XYZ file of C-alpha atoms in Angstrom:
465
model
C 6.051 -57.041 37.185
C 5.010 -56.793 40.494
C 6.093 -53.679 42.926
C 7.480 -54.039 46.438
C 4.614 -53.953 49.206
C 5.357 -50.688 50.775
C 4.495 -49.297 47.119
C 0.985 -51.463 47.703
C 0.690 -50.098 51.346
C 1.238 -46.410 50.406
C 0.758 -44.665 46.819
C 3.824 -42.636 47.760
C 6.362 -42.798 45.220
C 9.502 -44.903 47.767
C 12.221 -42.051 46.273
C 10.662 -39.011 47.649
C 11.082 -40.703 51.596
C 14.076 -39.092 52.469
C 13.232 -35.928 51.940
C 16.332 -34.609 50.053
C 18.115 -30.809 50.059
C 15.738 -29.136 48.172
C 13.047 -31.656 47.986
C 9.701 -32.121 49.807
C 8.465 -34.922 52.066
C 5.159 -36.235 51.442
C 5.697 -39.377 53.019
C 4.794 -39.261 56.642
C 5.615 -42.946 58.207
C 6.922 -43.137 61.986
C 10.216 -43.840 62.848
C 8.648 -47.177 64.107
C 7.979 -47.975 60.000
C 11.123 -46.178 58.918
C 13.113 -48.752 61.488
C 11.308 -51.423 59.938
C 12.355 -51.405 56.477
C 14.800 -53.913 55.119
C 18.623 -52.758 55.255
C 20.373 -51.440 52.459
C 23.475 -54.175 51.582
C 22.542 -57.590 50.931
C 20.244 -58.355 48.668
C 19.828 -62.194 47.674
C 16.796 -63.134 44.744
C 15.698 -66.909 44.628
C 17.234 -68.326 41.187
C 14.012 -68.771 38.692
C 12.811 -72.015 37.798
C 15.558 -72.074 35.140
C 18.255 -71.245 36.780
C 20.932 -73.731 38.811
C 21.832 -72.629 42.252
C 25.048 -70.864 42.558
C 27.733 -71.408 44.541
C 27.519 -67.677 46.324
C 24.163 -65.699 45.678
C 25.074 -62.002 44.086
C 25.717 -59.359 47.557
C 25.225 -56.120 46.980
C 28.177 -53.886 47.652
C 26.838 -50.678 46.516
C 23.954 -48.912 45.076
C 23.155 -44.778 44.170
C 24.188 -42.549 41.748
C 27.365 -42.345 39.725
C 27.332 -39.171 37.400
C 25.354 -35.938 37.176
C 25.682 -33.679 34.799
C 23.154 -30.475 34.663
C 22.981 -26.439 33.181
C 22.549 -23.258 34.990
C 20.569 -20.391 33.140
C 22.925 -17.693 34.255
C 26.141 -15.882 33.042
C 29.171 -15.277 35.513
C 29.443 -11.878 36.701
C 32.316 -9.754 35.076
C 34.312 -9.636 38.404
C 34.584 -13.607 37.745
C 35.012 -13.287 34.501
C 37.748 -10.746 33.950
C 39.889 -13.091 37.064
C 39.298 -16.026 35.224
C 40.709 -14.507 31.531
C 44.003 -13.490 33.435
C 44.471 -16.775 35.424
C 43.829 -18.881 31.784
C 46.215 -16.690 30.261
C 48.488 -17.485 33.187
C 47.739 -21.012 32.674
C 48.085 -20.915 28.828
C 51.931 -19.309 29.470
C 52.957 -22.341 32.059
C 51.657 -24.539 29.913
C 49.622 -26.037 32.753
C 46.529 -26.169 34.900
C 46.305 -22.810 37.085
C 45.367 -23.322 41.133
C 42.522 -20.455 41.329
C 40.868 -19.042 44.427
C 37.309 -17.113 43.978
C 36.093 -15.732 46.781
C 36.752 -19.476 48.909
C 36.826 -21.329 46.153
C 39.321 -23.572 44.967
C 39.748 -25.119 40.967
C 42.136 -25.838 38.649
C 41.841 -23.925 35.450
C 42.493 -25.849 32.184
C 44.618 -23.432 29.824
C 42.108 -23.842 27.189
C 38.070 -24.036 26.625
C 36.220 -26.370 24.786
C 32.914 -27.201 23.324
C 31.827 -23.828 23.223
C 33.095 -23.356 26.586
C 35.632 -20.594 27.473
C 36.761 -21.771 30.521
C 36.837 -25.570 32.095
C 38.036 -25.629 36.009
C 37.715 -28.760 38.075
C 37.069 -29.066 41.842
C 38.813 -32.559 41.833
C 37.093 -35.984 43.248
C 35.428 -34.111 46.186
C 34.239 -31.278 43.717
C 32.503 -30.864 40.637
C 34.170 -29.847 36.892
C 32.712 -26.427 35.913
C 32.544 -25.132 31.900
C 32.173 -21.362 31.370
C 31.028 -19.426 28.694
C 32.027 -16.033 28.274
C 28.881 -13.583 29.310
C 26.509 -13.000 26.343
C 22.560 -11.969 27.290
C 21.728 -13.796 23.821
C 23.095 -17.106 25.196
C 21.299 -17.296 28.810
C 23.047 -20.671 30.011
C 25.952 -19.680 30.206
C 27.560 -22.675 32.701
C 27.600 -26.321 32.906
C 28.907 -28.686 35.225
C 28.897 -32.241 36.271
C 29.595 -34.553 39.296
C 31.644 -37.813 38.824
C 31.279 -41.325 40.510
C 33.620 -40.553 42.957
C 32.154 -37.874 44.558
C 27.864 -39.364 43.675
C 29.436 -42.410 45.783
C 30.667 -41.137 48.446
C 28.769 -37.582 49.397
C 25.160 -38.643 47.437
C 22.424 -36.519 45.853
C 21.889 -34.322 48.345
C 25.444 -33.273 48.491
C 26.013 -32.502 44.974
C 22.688 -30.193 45.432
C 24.508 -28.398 48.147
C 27.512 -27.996 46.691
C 25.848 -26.334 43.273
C 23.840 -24.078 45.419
C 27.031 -23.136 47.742
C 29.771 -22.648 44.532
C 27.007 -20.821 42.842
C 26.506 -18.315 45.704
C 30.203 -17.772 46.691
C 30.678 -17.116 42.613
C 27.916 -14.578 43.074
C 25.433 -16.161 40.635
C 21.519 -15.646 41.468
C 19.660 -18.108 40.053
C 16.054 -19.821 40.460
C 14.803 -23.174 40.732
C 13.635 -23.436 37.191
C 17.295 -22.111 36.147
C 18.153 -25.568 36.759
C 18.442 -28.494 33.702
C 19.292 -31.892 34.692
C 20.917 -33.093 31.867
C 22.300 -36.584 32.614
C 22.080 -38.788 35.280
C 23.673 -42.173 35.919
C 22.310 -44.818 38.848
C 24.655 -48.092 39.789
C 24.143 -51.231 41.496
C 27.255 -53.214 42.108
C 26.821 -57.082 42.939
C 29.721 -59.362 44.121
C 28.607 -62.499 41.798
C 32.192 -64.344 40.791
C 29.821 -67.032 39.171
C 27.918 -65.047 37.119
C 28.662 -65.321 33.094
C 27.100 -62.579 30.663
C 25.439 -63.384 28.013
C 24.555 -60.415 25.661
C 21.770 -63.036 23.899
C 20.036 -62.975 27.002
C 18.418 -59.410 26.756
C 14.711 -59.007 25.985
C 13.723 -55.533 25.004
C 9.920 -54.612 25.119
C 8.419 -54.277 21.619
C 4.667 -52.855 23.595
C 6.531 -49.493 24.621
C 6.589 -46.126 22.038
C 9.037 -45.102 19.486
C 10.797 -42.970 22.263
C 11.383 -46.140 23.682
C 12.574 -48.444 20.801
C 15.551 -50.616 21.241
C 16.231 -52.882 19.272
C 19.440 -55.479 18.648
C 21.264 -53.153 16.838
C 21.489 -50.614 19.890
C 24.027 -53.301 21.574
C 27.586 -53.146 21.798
C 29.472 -56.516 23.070
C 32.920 -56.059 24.803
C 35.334 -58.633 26.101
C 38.500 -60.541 25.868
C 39.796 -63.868 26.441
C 36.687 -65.262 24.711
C 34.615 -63.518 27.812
C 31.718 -61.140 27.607
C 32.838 -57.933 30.021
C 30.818 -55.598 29.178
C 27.075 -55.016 26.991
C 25.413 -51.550 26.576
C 21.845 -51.369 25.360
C 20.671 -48.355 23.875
C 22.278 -44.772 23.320
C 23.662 -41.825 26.220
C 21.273 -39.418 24.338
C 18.109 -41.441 25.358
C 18.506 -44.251 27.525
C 21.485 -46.845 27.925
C 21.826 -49.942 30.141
C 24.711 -51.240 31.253
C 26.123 -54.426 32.602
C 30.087 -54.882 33.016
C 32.492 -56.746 34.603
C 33.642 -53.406 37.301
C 35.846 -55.326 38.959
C 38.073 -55.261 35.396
C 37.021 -52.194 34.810
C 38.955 -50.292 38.025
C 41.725 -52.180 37.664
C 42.497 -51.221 33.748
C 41.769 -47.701 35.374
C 43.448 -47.096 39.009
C 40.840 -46.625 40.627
C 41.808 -48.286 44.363
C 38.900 -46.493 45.685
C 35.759 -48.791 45.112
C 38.080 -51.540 46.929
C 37.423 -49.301 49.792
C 33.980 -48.506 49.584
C 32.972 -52.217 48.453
C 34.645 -53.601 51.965
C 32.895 -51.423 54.057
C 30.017 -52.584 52.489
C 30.897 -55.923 53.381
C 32.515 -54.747 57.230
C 28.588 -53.491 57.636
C 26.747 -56.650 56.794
C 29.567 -58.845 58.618
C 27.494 -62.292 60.258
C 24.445 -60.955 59.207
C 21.794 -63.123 57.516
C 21.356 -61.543 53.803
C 17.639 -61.051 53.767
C 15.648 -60.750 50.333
C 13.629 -57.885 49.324
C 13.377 -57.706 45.426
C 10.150 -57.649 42.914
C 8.847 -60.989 44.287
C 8.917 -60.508 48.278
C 6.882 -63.650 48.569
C 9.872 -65.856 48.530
C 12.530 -66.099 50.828
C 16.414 -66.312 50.684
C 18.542 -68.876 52.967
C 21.196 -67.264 54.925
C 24.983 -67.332 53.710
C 28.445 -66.612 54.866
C 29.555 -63.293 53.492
C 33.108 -62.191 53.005
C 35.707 -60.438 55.384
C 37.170 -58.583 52.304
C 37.799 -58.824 48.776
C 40.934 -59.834 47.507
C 41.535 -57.944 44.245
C 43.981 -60.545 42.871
C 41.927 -63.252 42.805
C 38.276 -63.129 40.641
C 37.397 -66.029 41.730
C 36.262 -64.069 45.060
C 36.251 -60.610 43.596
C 34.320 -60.441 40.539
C 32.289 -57.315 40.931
C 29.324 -56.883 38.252
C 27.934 -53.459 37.743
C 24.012 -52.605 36.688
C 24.373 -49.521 35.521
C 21.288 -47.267 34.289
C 22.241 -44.365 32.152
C 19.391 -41.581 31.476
C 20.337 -39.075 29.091
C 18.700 -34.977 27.893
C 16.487 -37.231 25.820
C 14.852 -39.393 28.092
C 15.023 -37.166 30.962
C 13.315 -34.186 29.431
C 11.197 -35.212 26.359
C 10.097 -38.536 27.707
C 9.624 -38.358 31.620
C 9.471 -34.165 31.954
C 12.275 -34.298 34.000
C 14.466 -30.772 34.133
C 14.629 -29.562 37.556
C 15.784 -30.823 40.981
C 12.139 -31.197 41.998
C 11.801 -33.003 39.027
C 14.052 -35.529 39.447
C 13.544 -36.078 42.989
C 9.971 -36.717 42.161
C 10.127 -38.812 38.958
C 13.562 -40.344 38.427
C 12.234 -43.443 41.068
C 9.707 -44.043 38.448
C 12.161 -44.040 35.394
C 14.363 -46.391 37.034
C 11.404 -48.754 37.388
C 9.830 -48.395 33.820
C 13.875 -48.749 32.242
C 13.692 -52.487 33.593
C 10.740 -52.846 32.151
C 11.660 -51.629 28.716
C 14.937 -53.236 28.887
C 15.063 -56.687 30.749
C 18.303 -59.075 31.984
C 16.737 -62.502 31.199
C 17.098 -66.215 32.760
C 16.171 -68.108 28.744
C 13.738 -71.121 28.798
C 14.922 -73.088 26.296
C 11.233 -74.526 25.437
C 9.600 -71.171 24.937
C 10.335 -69.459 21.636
C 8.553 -65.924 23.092
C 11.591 -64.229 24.401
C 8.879 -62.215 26.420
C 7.936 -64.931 28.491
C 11.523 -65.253 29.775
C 11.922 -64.342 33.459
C 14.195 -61.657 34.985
C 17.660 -63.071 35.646
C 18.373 -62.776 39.699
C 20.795 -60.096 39.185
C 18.303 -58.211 37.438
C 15.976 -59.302 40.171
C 18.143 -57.512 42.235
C 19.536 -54.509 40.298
C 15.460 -53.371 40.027
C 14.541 -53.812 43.322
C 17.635 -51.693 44.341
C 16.430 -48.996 41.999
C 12.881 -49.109 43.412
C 14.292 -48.231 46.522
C 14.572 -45.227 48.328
C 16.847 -43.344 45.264
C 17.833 -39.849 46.929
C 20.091 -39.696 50.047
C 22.132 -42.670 48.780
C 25.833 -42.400 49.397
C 28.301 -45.261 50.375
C 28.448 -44.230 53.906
C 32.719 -44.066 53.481
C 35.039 -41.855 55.295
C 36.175 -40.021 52.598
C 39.390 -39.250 54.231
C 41.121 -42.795 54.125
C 39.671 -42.750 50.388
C 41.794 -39.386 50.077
C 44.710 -41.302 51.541
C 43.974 -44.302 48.958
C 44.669 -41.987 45.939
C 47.501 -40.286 47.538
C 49.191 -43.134 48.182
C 48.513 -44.533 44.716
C 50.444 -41.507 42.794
C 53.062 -41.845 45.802
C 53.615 -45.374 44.335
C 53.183 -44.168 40.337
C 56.094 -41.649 40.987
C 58.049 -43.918 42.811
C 58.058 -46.348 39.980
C 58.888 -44.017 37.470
C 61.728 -42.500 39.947
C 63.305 -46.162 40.086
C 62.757 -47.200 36.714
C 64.349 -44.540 34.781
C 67.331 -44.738 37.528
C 67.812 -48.028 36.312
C 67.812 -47.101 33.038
C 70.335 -44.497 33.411
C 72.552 -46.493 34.891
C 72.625 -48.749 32.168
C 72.547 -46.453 29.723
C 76.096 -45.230 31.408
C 77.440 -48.788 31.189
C 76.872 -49.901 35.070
C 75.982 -53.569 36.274
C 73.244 -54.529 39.041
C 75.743 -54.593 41.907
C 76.480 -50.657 40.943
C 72.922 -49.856 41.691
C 73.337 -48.526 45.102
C 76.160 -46.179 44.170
C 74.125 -45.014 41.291
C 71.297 -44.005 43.290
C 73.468 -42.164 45.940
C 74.840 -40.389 42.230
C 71.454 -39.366 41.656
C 70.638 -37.989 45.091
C 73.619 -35.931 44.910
C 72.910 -34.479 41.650
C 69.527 -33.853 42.291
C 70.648 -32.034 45.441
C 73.181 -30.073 43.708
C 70.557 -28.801 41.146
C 68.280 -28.133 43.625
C 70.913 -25.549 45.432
C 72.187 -24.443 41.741
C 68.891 -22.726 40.816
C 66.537 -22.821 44.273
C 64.138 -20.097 42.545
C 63.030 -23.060 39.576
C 63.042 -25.485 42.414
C 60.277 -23.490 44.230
C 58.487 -22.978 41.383
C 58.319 -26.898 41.110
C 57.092 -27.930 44.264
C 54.673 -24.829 44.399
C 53.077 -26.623 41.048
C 53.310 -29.963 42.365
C 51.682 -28.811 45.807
C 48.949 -26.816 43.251
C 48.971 -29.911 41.042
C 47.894 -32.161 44.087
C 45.870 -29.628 46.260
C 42.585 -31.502 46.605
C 44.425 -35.313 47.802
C 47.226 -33.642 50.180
C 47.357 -34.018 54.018
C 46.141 -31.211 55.823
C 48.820 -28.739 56.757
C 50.960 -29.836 59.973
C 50.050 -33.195 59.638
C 52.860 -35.849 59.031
């Protein structure tokens, strides 16, 4: 497989160029050579010889990480501790996530612990979710924590270093680099392909590479429905897994409005621009294409996002590539991503040649690898996370309000009413819930204090309408 020419040009490894929080720079290019390098967005790879043109070559819409999970050699200090056994017990009582404030900063406590764990808080989208254990000097690490795709997306790598370091020092936690573990970590490409059909036959895993390394047919998993293929994992989350899913299915089944957002300012950014190509085989050369205004979510046709999706588990991170530290990963995770598509490979068949090896690289594949050769660190959708913030507000505004109207409707026919009724129902309603609110004010309070708790990372800021 060949590598991209600035990998010829320099020995450099391409992930350490950005020169992350916490990691070092030995790549010294000018800005001339920095300016230079192909955009990040559009990404279009020449079909193989096998391969029929078609009709809209795969964009890409997003690329970077998606979940981080790592371990902190450390125990909380009693101070933390003791606050944190009242506020669960608190929690435990209401019957409901607690609102907590240490020293600055803000989580919801879970009434309960889990997987050894005696205390689980979550920092919400922006944030990460913290597990506790209780002290004990026989059991040095002592706290876990991970990042999810929300936050990976929209603040990047560097962020979610910063924000360890930051909770970590406001909690009053003195750690080292080596108290570090990186423990999972998740890299995405997302490509806007509405032609593309998966085929789980069409995976070639290498038979060359060690045991560590094995995959074979019986590490796949097939979903779909409707007599389509949405989704095929390769491999296990202890080792390595590869992903490739319809995403665009995938955030609908699961509200999450979000990637619409960072998807179309994707597209907004690469708006009457020529979609250059810059995968594995630079030597050939993309035509130019129309691309997109926005997506429309309702119609597939135009909005079918696919999702490459590398998953890199203890496993592989630690026993294979000797990756356990930040350093560590900013150094060697580049090189993972590579050797993955090698081991595990998105094919284009040839019908007339029986050695599955021989098969070439499907273009989204094409793509997908050259993405994760790329510069790996810094990467973040570029997003306003406000309007994102607004997205997900609006969307429980709209869940609530549904429920609200639905089980009005139901009461009212529960109580014998017809349709033309409704109005007068709903002024009923109001009424009553005024007149509870004014019967017991003190449980009203209560309420809306939860609620504002409840919703505390997605609310507006204070005096704003």
């Amino acid at each position: 497989m060949t590598t991209s020419k600035a990998r010829k040009l320099n020995p450099i490894r391409p992930q350490n160029k950005s020169c992350p929080a916490g990691g070092s720079d030995h790549l010294h290019q000018s800005e001339v050579q920095l300016k230079s390098a192909t955009p990040r967005g559009v990404i279009v790879a020449p079909p193989s010889a096998n391969t029929d043109h078609p009709s809209h070559p795969p964009i890409v819409l997003h690329r970077g990480f998606d979940t981080l999970a790592l371990a902190v050699k450390a125990n909380i200090p009693d101070e933390l501790f003791q606050y944190l056994e009242k506020e669960k017990e608190r929690a435990d009582e209401e019957r409901r996530d607690m609102l907590i404030d240490f020293n600055g900063i803000q989580l919801q406590l879970k009434s309960h612990g889990g997987s050894g764990y005696r205390f689980i808080a979550s920092g919400g989208d922006d944030g990460a979710t913290w597990f506790f254990k209780k002290p004990n000097s026989k059991d040095p690490w002592g706290i876990r924590l991970n990042f999810g795709s929300y936050f990976m997306a929209v603040h990047g790598l560097g962020a979610a270093k910063a924000h360890v370091d930051h909770v970590l020092d406001r909690f009053g936690i003195r750690f080292t680099d080596t108290d570090i573990s990186i423990s999972r970590v998740d890299f995405c490409v997302d490509l806007l392909a509405p032609d593309f059909v998966l085929n789980p036959d069409n995976f070639v895993m290498s038979s060359s590479t060690g045991r560590r390394d094995h995959i074979t047919f019986d590490d796949i998993v097939v979903s779909g429905k409707s007599g389509r293929t949405t989704s095929v994992t390769v491999g296990a989350i202890a080792n390595r897994q590869i992903i490739i899913y319809d995403k665009r299915s995938e955030i609908l089944a699961h509200h999450k409005p979000y990637w619409w957002s960072i998807w179309n300012h994707t597209l907004r950014e690469l708006k009457d621009r020529p979609a250059p190509y810059d995968t594995l085989h630079r030597e050939k050369q993309a035509p130019m294409y129309r691309i997109p205004n926005v997506l429309d979510p309702a119609d597939p046709s135009q909005s079918r996002v696919w999702r490459v999706e590398l998953r890199a588990g203890k496993n592989l991170l630690k026993d294979t590539w000797g990756i356990r530290t930040w350093a560590d990963l900013f150094d060697k995770f580049g090189d993972l991503c590579r050797h993955s598509g090698e081991v595990v490979r998105y094919t284009d068949p040839a019908p007339s040649d029986v050695n599955r090896a021989r098969w070439p690289n499907h273009e989204l594949w094409e793509i997908a690898c050259a993405e994760m050769n790329d510069d790996l660190i810094e990467m973040r959708s570029g997003v306003d996370p406000n309007p994102l913030k607004e997205v997900h507000r609006e969307q429980h505004i709209s869940t609530i309000f549904r429920n609200i109207l639905g089980c009005s409707i139901t009461l009212a026919a529960l109580e014998g009413k017809i349709p033309t009724d409704l109005p007068d129902v709903f002024d009923d309603i109001a009424q009553d819930m005024k007149d509870a609110v004014q019967t017991d004010p003190t449980k009203a309070e209560r309420q809306f204090r939860e609620a504002k708790e409840r919703y505390v990372f997605i609310q507006k800021p204070e005096g704003i309408g």
